[in-house]
Coordinates of C-alpha atoms and ligand atoms in Angstrom, one line a residue:
X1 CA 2.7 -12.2 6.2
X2 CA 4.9 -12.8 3.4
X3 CA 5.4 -11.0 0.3
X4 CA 6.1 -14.8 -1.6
X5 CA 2.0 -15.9 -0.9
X6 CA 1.1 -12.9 -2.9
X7 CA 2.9 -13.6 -5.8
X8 CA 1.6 -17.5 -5.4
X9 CA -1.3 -15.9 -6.3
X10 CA -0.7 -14.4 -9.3
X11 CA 2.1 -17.1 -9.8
X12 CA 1.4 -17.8 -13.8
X13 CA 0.7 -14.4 -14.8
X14 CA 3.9 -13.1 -13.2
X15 CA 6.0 -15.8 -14.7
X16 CA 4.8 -14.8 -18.1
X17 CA 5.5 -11.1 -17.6
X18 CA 9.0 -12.3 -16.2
X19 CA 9.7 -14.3 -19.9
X20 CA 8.0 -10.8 -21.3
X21 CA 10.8 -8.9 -20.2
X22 CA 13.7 -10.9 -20.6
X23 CA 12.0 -10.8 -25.0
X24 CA 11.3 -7.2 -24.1
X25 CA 15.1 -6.0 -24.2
X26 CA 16.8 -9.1 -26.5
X27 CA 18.2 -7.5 -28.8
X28 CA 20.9 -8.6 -32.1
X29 CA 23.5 -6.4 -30.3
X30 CA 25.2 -9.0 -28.0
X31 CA 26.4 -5.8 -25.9
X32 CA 23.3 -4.2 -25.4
X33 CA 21.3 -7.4 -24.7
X34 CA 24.3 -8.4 -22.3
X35 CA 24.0 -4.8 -20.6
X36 CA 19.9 -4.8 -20.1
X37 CA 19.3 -8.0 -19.1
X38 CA 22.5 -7.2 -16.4
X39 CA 20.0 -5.5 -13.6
X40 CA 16.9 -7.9 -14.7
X41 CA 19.1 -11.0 -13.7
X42 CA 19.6 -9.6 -10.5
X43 CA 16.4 -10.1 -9.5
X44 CA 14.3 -7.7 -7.6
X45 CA 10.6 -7.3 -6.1
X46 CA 9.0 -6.7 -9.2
X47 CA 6.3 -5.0 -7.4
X48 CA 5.2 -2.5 -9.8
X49 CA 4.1 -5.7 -12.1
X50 CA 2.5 -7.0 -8.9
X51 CA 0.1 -3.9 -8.4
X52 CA -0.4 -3.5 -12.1
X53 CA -2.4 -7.2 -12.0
X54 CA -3.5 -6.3 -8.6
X55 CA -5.3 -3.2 -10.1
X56 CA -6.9 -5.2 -13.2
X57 CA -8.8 -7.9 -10.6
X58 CA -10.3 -4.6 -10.1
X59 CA -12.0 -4.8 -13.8
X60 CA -12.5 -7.4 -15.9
X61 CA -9.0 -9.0 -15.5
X62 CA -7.3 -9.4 -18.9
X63 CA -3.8 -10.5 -19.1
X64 CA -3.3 -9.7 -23.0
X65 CA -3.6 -6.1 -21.7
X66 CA -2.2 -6.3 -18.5
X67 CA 1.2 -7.4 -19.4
X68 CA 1.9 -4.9 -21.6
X69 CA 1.5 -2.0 -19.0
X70 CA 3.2 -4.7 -16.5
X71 CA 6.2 -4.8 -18.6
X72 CA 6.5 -1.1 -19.7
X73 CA 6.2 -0.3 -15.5
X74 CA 8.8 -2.7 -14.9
X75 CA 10.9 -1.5 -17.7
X76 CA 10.9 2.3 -17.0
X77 CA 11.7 1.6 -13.5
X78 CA 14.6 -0.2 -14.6
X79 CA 15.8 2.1 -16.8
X80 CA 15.7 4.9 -13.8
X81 CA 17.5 2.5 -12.4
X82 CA 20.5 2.0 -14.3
X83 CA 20.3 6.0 -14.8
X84 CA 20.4 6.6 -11.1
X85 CA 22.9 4.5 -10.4
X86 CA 25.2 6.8 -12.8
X87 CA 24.1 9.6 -10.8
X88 CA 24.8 8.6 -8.0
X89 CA 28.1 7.0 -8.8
X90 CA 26.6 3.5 -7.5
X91 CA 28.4 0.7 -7.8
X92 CA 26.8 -2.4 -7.3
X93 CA 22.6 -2.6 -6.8
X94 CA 20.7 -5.7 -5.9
X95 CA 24.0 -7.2 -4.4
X96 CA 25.2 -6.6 -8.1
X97 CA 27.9 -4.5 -9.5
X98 CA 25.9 -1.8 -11.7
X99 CA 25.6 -1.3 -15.0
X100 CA 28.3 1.6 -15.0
X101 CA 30.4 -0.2 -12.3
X102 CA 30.6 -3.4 -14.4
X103 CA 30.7 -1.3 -17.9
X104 CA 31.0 2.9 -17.6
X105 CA 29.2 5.8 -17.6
X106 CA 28.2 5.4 -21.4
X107 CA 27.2 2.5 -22.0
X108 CA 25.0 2.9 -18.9
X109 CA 23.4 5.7 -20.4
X110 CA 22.7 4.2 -23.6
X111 CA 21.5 1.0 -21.7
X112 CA 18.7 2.6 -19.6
X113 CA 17.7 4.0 -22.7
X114 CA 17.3 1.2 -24.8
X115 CA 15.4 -0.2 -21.2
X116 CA 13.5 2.8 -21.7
X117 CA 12.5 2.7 -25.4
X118 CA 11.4 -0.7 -25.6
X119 CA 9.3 0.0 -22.6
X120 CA 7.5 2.8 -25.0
X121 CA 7.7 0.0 -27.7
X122 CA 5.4 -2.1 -25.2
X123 CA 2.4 0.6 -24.9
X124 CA 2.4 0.8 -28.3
X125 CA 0.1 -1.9 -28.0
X126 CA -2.1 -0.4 -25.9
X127 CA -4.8 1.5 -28.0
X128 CA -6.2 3.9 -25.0
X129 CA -4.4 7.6 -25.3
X130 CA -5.3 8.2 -21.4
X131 CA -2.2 5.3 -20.5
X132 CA 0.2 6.9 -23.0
X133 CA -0.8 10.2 -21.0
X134 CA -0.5 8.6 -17.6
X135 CA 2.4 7.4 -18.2
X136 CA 4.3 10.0 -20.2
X137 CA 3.3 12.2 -17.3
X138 CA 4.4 9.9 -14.4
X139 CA 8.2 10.1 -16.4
X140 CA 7.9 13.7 -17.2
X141 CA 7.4 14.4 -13.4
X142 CA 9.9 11.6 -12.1
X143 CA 13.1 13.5 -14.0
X144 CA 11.4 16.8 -12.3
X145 CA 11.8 15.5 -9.5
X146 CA 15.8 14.1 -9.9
X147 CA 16.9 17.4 -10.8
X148 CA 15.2 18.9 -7.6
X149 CA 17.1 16.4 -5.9
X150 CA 20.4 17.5 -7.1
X151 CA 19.4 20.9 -6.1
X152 CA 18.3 20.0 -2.5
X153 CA 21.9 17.8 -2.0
X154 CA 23.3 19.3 1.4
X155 CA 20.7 21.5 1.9
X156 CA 20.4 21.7 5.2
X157 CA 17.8 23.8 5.6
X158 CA 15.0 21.9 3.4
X159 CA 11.6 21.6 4.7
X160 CA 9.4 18.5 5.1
X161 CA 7.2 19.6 2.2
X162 CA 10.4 19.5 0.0
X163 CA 11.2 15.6 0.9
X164 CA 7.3 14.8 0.1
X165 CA 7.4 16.2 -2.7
X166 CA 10.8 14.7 -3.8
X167 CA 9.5 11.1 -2.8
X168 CA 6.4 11.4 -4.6
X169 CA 7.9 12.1 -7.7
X170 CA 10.3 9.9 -7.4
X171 CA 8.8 6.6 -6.1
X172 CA 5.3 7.1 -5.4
X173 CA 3.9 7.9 -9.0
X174 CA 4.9 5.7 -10.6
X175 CA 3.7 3.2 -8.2
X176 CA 0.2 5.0 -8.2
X177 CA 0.2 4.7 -12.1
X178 CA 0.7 1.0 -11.8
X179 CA -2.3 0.3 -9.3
X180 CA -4.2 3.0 -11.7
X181 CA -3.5 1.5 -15.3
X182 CA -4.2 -1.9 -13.8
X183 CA -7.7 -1.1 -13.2
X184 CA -8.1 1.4 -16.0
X185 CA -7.0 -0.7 -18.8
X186 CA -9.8 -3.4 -17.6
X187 CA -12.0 -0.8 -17.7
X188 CA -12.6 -0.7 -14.4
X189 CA -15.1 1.9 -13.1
X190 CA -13.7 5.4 -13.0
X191 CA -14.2 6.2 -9.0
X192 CA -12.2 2.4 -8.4
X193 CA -9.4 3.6 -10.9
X194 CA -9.1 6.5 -8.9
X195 CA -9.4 4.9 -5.7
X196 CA -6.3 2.4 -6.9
X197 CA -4.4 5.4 -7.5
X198 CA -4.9 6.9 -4.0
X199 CA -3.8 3.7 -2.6
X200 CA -0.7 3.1 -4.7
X201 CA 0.3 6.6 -4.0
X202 CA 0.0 6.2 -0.3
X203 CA 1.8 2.6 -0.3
X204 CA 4.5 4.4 -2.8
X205 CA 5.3 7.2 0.1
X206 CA 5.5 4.6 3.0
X207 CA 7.5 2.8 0.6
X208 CA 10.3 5.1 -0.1
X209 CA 9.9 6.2 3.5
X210 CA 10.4 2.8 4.6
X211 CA 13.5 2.5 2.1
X212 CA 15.1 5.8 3.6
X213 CA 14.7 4.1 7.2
X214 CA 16.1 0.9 5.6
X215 CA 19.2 3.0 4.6
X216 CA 20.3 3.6 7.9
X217 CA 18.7 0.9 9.9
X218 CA 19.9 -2.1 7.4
X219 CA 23.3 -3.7 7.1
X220 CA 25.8 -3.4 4.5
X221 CA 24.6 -7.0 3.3
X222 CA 20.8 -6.8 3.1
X223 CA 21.4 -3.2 1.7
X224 CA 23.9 -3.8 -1.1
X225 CA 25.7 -1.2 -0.2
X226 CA 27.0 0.8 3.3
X227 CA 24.9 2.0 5.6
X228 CA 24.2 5.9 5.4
X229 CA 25.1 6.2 1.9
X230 CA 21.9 8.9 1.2
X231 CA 23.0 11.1 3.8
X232 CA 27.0 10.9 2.7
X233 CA 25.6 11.8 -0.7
X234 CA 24.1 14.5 0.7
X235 CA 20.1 13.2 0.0
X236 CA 18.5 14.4 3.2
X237 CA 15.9 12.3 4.3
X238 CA 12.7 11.7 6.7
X239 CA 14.9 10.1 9.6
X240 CA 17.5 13.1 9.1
X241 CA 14.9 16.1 9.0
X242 CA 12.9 14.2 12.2
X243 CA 16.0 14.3 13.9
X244 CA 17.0 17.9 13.2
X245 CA 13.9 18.6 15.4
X246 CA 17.0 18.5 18.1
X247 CA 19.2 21.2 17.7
X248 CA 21.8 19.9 19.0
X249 CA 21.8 17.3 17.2
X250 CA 21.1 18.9 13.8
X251 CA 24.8 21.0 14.8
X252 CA 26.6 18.0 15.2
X253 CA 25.5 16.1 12.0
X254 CA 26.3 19.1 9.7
X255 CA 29.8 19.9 11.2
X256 CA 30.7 16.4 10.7
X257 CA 29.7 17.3 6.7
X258 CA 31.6 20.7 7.3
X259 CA 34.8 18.8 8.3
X260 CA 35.1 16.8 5.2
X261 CA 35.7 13.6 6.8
X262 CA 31.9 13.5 7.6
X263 CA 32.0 9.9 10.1
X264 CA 28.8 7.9 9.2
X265 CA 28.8 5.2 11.5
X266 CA 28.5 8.2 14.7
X267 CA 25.7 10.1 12.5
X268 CA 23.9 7.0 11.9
X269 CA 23.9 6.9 15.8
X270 CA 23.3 10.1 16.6
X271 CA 20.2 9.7 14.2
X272 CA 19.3 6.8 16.1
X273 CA 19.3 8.2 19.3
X274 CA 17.6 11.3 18.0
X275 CA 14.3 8.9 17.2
X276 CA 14.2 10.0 14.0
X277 CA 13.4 6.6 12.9
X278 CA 10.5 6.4 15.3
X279 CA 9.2 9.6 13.8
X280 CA 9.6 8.4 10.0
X281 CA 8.2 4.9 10.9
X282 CA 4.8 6.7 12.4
X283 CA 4.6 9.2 9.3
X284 CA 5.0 5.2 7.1
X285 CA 2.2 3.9 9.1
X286 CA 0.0 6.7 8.6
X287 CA 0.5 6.6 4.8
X288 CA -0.3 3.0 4.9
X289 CA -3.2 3.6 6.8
X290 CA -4.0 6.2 4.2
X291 CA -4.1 3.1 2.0
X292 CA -5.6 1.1 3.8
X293 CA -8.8 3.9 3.9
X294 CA -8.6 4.4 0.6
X295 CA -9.4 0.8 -0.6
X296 CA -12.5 1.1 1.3
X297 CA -15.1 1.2 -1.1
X298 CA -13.0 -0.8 -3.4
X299 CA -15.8 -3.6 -5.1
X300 CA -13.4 -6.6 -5.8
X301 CA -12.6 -8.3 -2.7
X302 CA -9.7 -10.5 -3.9
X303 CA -7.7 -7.7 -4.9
X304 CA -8.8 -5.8 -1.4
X305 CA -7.4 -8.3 0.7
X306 CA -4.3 -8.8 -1.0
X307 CA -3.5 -4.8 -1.3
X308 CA -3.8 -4.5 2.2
X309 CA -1.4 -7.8 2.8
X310 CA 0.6 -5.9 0.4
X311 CA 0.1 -2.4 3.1
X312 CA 1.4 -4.7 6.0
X313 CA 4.2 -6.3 4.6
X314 CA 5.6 -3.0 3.6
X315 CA 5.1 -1.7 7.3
X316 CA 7.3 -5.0 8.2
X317 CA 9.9 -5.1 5.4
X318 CA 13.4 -5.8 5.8
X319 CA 14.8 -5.3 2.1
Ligands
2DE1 C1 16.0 5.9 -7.2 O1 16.2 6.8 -6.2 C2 15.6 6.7 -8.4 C3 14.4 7.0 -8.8 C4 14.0 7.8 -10.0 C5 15.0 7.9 -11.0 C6 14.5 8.8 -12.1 C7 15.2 9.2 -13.2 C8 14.6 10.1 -14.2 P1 17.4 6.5 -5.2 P2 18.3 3.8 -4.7 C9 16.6 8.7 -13.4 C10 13.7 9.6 -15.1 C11 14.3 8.6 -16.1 C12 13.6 8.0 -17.0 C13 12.2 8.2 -17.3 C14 14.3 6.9 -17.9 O2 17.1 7.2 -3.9 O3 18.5 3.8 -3.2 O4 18.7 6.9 -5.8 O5 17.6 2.6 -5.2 O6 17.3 5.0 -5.0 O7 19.5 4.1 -5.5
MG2 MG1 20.4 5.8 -6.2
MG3 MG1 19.2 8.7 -6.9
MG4 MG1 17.2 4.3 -1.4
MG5 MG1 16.0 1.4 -3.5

């Protein structure tokens, strides 16, 4: 299965969000149209887009609605984006130097939000208070969720419960908002809405659980970036905590930290060998088999089908 014959599907409607977003953050300013459009060039899944329209075949599919909640997901995800990456001193994303790699810390503030305000300019156009809600929620909650990060940097100790709820915020809401506003602003039926919203938060965990794998399993060229660079930022994630279920393995990670000269290549192993992958890959599966279930009395068969393509190429990606 391959993630290209789902966009074939929605081929026009994608193309038109893609010309949506490159009007959405032109601007006069040469800089700040220079410095927005910097991480859309680069490319990129657009996936949130992808679920939004996936969502409205749930309804009465209109595209005149459709694309403005497509283009606003798109745009806030981008502007976390180019926010992040100054947070986490990032310097190139999508096989790209960043925003604050190629320019600086300010203007890479500024840009994400500009990103961000002309994503809110976008759902101006949507009449329904419930998506401004949804969505002012989802960012309210993500930025929650980033400063918990920062407290949770090196701490060894952190339970499960804390990663959850760290991924949630941070990847799978707004994932479950797309699916959700998809089907809500085509007025689909209230129990499918919700049922789109289960399923896009379930995808949205394996997702990020599949991107922490990715971290340590991928190279330095499909990643953009070395391998193990969560863990040497201190982010301590599913393959980590699995493997800390070994003691002896848990002691060695963290006196490599303790040292200062923390050597990723032989955590990355130890990891390995730990089967902390194995154990984060199983937890992915059952959240995509969460999805899966939760599609189940979903009406609209074309989207069905494609959501759960959507569930198994996930459980397969390489990027
Ligand atoms: C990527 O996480 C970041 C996700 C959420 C960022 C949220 C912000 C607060 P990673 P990668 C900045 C909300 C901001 C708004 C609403 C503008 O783990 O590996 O750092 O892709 O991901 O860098
Ligand atoms: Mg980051
Ligand atoms: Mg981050
Ligand atoms: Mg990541
Ligand atoms: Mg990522």
């Amino acid at each position: 299965m391959n993630l290209m014959d789902i966009y074939q599907e929605l081929k026009d409607d994608i193309t038109a969000i893609e010309q949506e977003l490159y009007r959405s953050i032109d601007s006069n300013y040469a800089l700040i149209s220079e410095t927005s459009s910097h991480l859309l060039k680069a490319g990129g899944k657009r996936i949130r887009p992808v679920f939004v329209l996936l969502g409205g075949k749930s309804g009465a599919y209109d595209i005149e609605r459709l694309k403005h909640v497509a283009v606003a997901l798109e745009l806030i995800h981008m502007a976390t984006l180019v926010h992040d990456d100054v947070i986490d001193n990032a310097e190139t994303r999508r096989g790209k130097p960043t925003v604050k790699a190629k320019w600086d810390n300010r203007v890479a503030m500024y840009t994400g939000d500009f990103i961000l305000a002309q994503a809110l300019a976008r759902v101006t156009h949507l009449a329904n208070p419930r998506v401004h809600q949804i969505l002012s929620k989802a960012m309210v909650d993500m930025c929650v969720g980033e400063i918990e990060q920062i407290q949770a940097l090196y701490q060894w100790n952190q339970s499960l419960k804390t990663y959850f709820m760290r991924i949630k915020r941070k990847t799978a809401l707004l994932i479950a908002v797309s699916c959700q506003l998809g089907g809500l602003v085509c007025d689909a039926p209230e129990r499918v809405v919700h049922a789109l919203y289960r399923y896009g938060y379930y995808v949205g965990m394996a997702f990020q659980i599949t991107d922490d794998i990715l971290d340590f399993t991928g190279s330095e060229q499909q990643l953009g970036k070395p391998a193990g660079s969560d863990l040497r930022q201190g982010n301590i994630t599913l393959p980590v905590l699995a493997s800390f279920k070994d003691p002896a393995i848990r002691e060695k990670i963290i006196s490599e930290f303790k040292s200062g000269t923390p050597d990723m290549p032989k955590i990355i192993n130890l990891i390995k060998q730990s089967g902390g992958i194995a154990v984060a890959k199983t937890i992915a599966q059952r959240y995509l088999e969460k999805a899966r279930q939760s599609l189940e009395d979903l009406q609209a068969v074309y989207s069905k089908k494609t959501l759960i393509k959507i569930t198994d190429f996930i459980e397969q990606r390489t990027y």
